[in-house]
CSV table of C-alpha atoms and ligand atoms in Angstrom, one decimal:
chain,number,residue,atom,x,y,z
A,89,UNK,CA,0.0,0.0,0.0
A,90,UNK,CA,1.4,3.7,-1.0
A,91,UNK,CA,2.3,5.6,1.9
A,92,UNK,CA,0.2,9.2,2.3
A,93,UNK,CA,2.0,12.3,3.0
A,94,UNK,CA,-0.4,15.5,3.7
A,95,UNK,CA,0.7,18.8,3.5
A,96,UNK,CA,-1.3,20.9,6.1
A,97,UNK,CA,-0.4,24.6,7.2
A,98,UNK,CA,-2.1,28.3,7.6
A,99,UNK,CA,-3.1,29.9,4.1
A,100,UNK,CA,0.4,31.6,2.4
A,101,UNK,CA,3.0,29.7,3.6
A,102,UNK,CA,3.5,27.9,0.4
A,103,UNK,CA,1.6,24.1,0.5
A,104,UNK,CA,0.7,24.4,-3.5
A,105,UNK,CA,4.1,25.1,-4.3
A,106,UNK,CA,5.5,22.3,-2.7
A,107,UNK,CA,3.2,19.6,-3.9
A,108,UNK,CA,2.9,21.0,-7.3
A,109,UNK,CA,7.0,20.1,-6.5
A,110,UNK,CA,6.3,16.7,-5.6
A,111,UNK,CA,3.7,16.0,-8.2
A,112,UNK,CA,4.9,18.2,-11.1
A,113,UNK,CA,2.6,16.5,-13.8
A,114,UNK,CA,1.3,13.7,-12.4
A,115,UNK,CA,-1.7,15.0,-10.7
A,116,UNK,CA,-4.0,12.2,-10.2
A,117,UNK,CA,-7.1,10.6,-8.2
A,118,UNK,CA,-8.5,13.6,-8.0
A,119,UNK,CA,-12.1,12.8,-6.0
A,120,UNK,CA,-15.1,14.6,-8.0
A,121,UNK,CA,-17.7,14.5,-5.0
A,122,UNK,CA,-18.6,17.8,-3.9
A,123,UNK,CA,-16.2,20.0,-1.9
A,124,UNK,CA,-13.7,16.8,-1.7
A,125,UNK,CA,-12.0,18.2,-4.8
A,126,UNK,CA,-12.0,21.8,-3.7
A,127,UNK,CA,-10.8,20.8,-0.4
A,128,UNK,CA,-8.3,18.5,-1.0
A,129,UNK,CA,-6.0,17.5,-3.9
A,130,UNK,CA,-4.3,14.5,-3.8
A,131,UNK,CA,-1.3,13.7,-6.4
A,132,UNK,CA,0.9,11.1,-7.0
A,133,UNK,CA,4.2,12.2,-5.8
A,134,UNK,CA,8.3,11.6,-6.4
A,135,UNK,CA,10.9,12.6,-4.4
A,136,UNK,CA,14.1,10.4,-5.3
A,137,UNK,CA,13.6,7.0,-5.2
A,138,UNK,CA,10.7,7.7,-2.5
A,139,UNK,CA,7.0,7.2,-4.5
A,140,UNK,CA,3.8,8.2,-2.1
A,141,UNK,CA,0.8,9.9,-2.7
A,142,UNK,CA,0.6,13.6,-1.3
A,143,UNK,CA,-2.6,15.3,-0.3
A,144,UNK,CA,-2.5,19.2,-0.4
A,145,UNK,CA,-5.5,20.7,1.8
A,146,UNK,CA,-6.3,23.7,-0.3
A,147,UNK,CA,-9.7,25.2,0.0
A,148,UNK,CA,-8.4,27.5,3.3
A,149,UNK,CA,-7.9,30.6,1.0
A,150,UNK,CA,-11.4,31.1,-0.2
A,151,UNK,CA,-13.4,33.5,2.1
A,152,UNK,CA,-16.9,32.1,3.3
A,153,UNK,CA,-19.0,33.0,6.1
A,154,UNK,CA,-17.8,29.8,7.9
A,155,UNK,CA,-14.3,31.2,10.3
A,156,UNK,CA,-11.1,30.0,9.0
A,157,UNK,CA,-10.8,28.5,12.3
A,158,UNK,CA,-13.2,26.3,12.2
A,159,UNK,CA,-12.7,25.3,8.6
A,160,UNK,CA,-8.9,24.7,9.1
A,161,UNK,CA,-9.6,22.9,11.6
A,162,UNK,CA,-11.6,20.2,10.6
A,163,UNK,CA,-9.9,20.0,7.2
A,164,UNK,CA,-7.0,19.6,8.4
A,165,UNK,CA,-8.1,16.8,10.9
A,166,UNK,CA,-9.6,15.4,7.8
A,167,UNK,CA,-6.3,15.5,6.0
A,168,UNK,CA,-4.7,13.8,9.2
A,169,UNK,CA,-6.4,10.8,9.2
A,170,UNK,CA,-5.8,10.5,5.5
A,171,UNK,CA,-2.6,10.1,6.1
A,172,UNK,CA,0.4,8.1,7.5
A,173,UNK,CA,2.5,11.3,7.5
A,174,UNK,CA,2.0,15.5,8.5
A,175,UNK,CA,4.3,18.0,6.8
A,176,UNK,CA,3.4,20.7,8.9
A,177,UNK,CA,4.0,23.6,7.2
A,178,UNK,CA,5.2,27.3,8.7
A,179,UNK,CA,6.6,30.6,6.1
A,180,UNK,CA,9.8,31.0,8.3
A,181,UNK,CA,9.9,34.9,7.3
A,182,UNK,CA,7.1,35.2,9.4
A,183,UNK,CA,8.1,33.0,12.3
A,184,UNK,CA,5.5,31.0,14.1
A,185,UNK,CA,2.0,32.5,14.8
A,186,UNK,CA,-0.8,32.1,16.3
A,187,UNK,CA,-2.3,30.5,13.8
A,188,UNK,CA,0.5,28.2,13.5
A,189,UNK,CA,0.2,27.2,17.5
A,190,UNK,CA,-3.3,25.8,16.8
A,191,UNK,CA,-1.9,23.4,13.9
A,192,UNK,CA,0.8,22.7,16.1
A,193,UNK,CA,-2.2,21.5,18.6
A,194,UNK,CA,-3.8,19.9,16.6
A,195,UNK,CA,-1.1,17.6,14.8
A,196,UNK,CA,0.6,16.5,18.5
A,197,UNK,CA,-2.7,15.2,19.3
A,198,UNK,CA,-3.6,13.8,16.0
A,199,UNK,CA,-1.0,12.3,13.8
A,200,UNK,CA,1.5,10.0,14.5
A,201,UNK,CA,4.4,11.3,12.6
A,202,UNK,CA,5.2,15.0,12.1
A,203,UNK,CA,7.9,16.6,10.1
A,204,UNK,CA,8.1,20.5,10.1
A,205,UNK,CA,8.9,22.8,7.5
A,206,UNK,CA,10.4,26.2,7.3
A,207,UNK,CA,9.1,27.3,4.2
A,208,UNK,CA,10.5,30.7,1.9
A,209,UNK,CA,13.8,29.5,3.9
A,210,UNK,CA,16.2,31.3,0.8
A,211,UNK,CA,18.0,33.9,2.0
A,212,UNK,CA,19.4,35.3,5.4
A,213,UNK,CA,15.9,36.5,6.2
A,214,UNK,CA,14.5,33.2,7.8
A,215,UNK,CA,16.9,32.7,10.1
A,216,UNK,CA,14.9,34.3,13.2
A,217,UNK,CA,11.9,31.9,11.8
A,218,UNK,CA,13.7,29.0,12.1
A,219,UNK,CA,15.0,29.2,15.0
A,220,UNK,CA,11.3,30.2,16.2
A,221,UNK,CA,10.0,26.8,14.5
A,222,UNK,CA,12.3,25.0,17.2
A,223,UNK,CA,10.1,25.7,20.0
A,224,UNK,CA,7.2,24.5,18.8
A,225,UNK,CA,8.6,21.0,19.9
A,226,UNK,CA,8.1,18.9,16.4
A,227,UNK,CA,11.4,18.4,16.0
A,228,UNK,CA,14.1,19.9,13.8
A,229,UNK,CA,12.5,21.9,11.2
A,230,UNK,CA,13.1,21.4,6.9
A,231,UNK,CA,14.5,24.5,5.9
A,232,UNK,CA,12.5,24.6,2.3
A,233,UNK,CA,12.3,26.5,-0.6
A,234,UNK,CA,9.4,25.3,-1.9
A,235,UNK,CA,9.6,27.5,-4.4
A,236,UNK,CA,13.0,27.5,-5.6
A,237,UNK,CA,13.6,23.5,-4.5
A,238,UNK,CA,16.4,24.2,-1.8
A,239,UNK,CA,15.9,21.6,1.1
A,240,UNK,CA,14.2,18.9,-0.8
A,241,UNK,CA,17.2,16.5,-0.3
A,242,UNK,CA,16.7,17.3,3.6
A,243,UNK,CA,12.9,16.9,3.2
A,244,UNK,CA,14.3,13.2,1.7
A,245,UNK,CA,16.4,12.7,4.6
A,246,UNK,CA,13.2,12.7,7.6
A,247,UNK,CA,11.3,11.1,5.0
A,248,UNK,CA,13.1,7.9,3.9
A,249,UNK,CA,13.1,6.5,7.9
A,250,UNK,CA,9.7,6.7,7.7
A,251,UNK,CA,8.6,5.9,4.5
B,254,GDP,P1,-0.6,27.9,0.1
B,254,GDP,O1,-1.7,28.8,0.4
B,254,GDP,O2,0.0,27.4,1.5
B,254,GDP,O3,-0.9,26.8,-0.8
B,254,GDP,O4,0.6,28.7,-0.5
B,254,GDP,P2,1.0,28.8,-2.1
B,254,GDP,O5,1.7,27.6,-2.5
B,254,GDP,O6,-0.2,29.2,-2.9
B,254,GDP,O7,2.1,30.0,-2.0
B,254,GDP,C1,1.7,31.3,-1.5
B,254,GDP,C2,2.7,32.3,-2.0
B,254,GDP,O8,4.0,32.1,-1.5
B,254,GDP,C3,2.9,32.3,-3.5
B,254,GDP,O9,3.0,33.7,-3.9
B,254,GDP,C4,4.2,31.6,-3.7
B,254,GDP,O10,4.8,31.9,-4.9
B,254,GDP,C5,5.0,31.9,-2.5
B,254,GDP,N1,6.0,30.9,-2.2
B,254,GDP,C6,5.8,29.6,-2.1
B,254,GDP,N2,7.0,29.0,-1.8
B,254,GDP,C7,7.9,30.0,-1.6
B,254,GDP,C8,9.3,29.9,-1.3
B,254,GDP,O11,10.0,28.9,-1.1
B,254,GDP,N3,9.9,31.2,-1.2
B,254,GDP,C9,9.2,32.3,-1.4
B,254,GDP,N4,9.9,33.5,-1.3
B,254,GDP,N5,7.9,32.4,-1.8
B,254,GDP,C10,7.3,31.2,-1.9
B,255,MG,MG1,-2.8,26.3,-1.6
């Protein structure tokens, strides 16, 4: 059975980007039942000689009357038990917020294993956010680029034990 990695994290901090990463053109299985596919994309993924399906909880950026916190909530619990795995997600130019705390929360009661990120890590100008990411007690953070594919051989390295 493929192994499931989900990709959960506040609006902004770059989840898309990475899984469009992973993915590249092989977006797949995508679910047509209503406000599943909105929601959640799921894509067959390859990172070395690592092959697992990656779910992307999207869905968090649209406004609607429902709060934000109640929506990332439960999608991202949703996302959780989908999978076997939680990249947690922070931007570390921004450091850790709030917002961030109540992932946090949520994914030491809920999932099992837990790798963090420190996305839009380029540059001197994440230092401070990494070193924030620390604290929140998940372990030794990714330092990513999602966007320019820096720490991807790193994001290998906590995966492969796992996996
Ligand atoms: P999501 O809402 O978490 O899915 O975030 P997106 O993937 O849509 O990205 C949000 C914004 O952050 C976009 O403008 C991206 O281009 C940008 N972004 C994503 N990854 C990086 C990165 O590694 N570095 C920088 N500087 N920007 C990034
Ligand atoms: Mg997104």
């Amino acid at each position: 059975m493929s192994l499931t990695l989900a990709i959960v994290g506040r609006p902004n901090v770059g989840k898309s980007t990475l899984f469009n990463r992973l993915v590249g053109k092989r977006l797949a299985l995508v679910d047509d039942q209503p406000g599943v596919t909105r929601d959640l994309r799921e894509g067959a993924a390859r990172l070395g000689d690592l092959r697992f399906t990656v779910i992307d909880t999207a869905g968090l950026e649209e406004a609607t009357d429902d709060s934000l916190q109640g929506r990332m909530r439960r999608l991202t619990e949703r996302a959780v038990d989908m999978a076997d795995i939680c990249l947690f997600m922070i931007d570390a130019r921004v450091g850790v917020t709030p917002t961030d705390e109540v992932f946090a929360e949520i994914l030491r009661k809920r999932s099992a294993h837990v790798i963090l990120a420190a996305n839009k890590a380029e540059g001197a100008a994440a230092d401070a956010g990494l070193i924030e990411a620390y604290a929140l007690g998940l372990g030794e953070p990714v330092r990513l680029s999602a966007e320019h594919g820096e720490g991807l051989n790193e994001l290998y390295e906590q995966l492969m034990p796992i996996a």
